[in-house]
Amino acid sequence: MGGYESNMDDILAEDMHHWYNKFMKESPSGLITLFELKTMLEMQGMTEEASSYVDQVFFTFDMDGDGYIDFVEYIAAVSLMLKGEINQKLKWYFKLFDQDGNGKIDQDEMGTIFKAIQDITRCYDPPTEEIVTLIYEKVDINNEGELTLEEFIEGARDHQDIMEMLGKMMDLTNVLKIIVNGQKMQVKSPE
């Protein structure tokens, strides 16, 4: 784990001028549109779920809702993903999962996001259904089939295995590396 953390520290510790230059190289207008993000991530041929996931990530990072990610939003997103506190990350995960914005996550919403992540990474182990079932069995204490922000944060924090799974599944390191290095994402084929 130490090597992983030091790698992320190195990415974030890069000179702010360097980050700005990378951002402006990818988007000379100073703004990244959803289309430009999908182009950077080479989304051609991805499933509808994967495309929907990137949409959701984009709109989550577009903090002012203007349809663009500007440099401040970009740095805030990078910083959150690499250095954010556990509660900050869990709140971000919740917002990402809550696709309809009703303040609750149901199993379909969570499953859709996990399936999209697996379609992007091409890593299907463990299966989406298994992940969602495990989370709801441990976290949905009232068996309502949906989680509030408080239930999600408290439940995730109370179960180390869920925290590890969320951390692994929601890791955007490859996305950040693509943006920073301009390189193709390496993917694993399903077995």
XYZ file of C-alpha atoms in Angstrom:
191
model
C 0.000 0.000 0.000
C 2.918 2.343 0.701
C 4.019 2.300 -2.942
C 0.519 3.177 -4.083
C 0.321 6.140 -1.697
C 3.732 7.483 -2.675
C 2.783 7.255 -6.369
C -0.349 9.329 -5.689
C 1.663 11.767 -3.568
C 4.042 12.221 -6.508
C 1.166 12.964 -8.900
C -0.392 15.530 -6.560
C 2.936 17.029 -5.508
C 3.721 18.074 -9.066
C 4.181 21.792 -9.487
C 0.860 23.659 -9.883
C 2.260 25.316 -13.003
C 2.814 21.858 -14.492
C -0.800 20.835 -13.676
C -2.042 24.047 -15.256
C 0.019 23.419 -18.412
C -1.345 19.861 -18.692
C -4.888 21.142 -18.255
C -4.449 23.901 -20.851
C -2.775 21.510 -23.308
C -5.811 19.216 -23.164
C -8.263 22.095 -23.211
C -6.854 25.395 -24.533
C -10.143 27.156 -23.780
C -9.525 26.593 -20.071
C -12.705 24.536 -19.832
C -13.277 20.811 -20.329
C -16.598 19.746 -21.785
C -18.138 16.333 -21.306
C -17.293 15.491 -24.918
C -13.636 16.465 -24.381
C -13.437 14.332 -21.239
C -14.816 11.327 -23.083
C -12.344 11.954 -25.904
C -9.448 12.107 -23.398
C -10.602 8.834 -21.871
C -10.992 7.265 -25.321
C -14.619 6.289 -24.680
C -15.385 5.178 -28.247
C -17.007 1.751 -28.222
C -17.712 1.756 -24.479
C -21.041 0.499 -23.169
C -23.945 2.790 -22.403
C -23.353 2.185 -18.671
C -19.700 3.226 -18.949
C -20.672 6.356 -20.830
C -23.334 7.128 -18.231
C -20.757 6.716 -15.448
C -18.437 9.247 -17.069
C -21.415 11.597 -17.427
C -22.122 11.219 -13.713
C -18.447 11.788 -12.775
C -18.367 14.888 -14.979
C -21.518 16.387 -13.480
C -20.298 15.605 -9.968
C -17.033 17.450 -10.623
C -18.827 20.313 -12.397
C -19.461 21.951 -9.035
C -21.087 25.125 -10.348
C -23.260 23.240 -12.848
C -22.233 25.326 -15.853
C -21.548 22.327 -18.113
C -17.763 22.725 -17.982
C -14.957 21.639 -15.691
C -12.667 24.607 -15.177
C -9.169 24.505 -13.694
C -10.339 25.113 -10.110
C -12.899 22.279 -10.355
C -10.260 20.077 -11.984
C -7.724 20.636 -9.189
C -10.430 20.199 -6.530
C -11.436 16.869 -8.101
C -7.844 15.655 -8.353
C -7.155 16.724 -4.789
C -10.308 15.006 -3.478
C -9.501 11.754 -5.241
C -5.886 11.694 -4.128
C -5.885 13.401 -0.753
C -9.485 13.698 0.401
C -10.591 12.683 3.875
C -12.618 9.472 4.151
C -15.873 11.378 4.807
C -15.250 13.658 1.802
C -14.692 10.669 -0.469
C -17.747 8.854 0.885
C -19.891 11.958 0.286
C -18.549 12.148 -3.258
C -19.254 8.423 -3.824
C -22.783 8.920 -2.503
C -23.398 11.855 -4.850
C -22.086 9.785 -7.732
C -24.340 6.833 -6.870
C -27.439 9.008 -6.302
C -28.202 9.373 -9.993
C -31.730 10.701 -9.578
C -30.701 13.172 -6.862
C -33.376 12.084 -4.373
C -30.942 11.830 -1.440
C -31.038 8.029 -1.370
C -29.170 5.278 -3.180
C -31.097 2.230 -4.271
C -29.527 -1.038 -5.375
C -30.127 -0.338 -9.069
C -28.310 3.010 -8.883
C -25.333 1.462 -7.119
C -25.303 -1.504 -9.479
C -25.373 0.763 -12.532
C -22.306 2.681 -11.354
C -20.339 -0.449 -10.414
C -21.229 -2.092 -13.745
C -20.069 1.012 -15.587
C -16.774 1.039 -13.684
C -16.241 -2.613 -14.540
C -17.025 -1.924 -18.197
C -14.404 0.828 -18.239
C -11.725 -1.150 -16.380
C -12.687 -4.445 -17.997
C -12.254 -6.042 -14.563
C -15.373 -8.029 -13.625
C -14.239 -9.675 -10.401
C -16.101 -9.661 -8.103
C -19.371 -9.485 -10.058
C -21.458 -6.320 -9.654
C -24.407 -8.156 -8.108
C -22.134 -9.688 -5.461
C -20.712 -6.277 -4.505
C -24.126 -4.596 -4.244
C -25.615 -7.510 -2.279
C -22.710 -7.471 0.190
C -22.989 -3.719 0.745
C -26.754 -3.794 1.268
C -26.609 -6.854 3.540
C -24.135 -5.099 5.828
C -25.163 -1.451 5.537
C -28.945 -1.409 4.952
C -29.825 -2.216 8.554
C -33.549 -1.445 8.104
C -33.769 -3.551 4.906
C -35.426 -0.660 3.041
C -33.525 -1.314 -0.170
C -32.061 2.190 -0.174
C -29.428 4.101 1.762
C -29.354 7.692 2.982
C -26.062 9.597 3.073
C -25.784 9.023 6.826
C -26.455 5.268 6.515
C -23.974 4.973 3.672
C -21.155 6.807 5.475
C -21.739 5.130 8.819
C -22.139 1.678 7.285
C -19.086 1.978 5.088
C -16.928 3.260 7.936
C -18.099 0.407 10.195
C -17.036 -2.280 7.692
C -13.388 -2.282 6.631
C -14.079 -4.765 3.805
C -16.645 -2.388 2.293
C -14.252 0.569 2.617
C -11.549 -1.423 0.814
C -13.964 -2.526 -1.903
C -15.245 1.019 -2.440
C -11.698 2.357 -2.495
C -10.667 -0.190 -5.093
C -13.786 0.140 -7.248
C -13.935 3.928 -7.119
C -10.215 4.480 -7.651
C -9.860 7.057 -10.419
C -6.067 6.761 -10.560
C -6.137 5.468 -14.139
C -8.416 8.316 -15.202
C -6.100 10.860 -13.567
C -3.042 9.251 -15.165
C -4.703 9.489 -18.581
C -5.368 13.182 -18.027
C -1.904 13.867 -16.583
C 0.143 11.728 -18.960
C -2.096 11.706 -22.009
C -1.690 7.937 -22.260
C -4.101 5.103 -22.933
C -5.660 3.336 -19.979
C -4.453 -0.226 -19.524
C -7.374 -2.587 -19.164
C -7.754 -6.161 -17.958
C -9.807 -8.534 -20.046
C -12.654 -10.457 -18.419
C -11.843 -14.036 -17.556
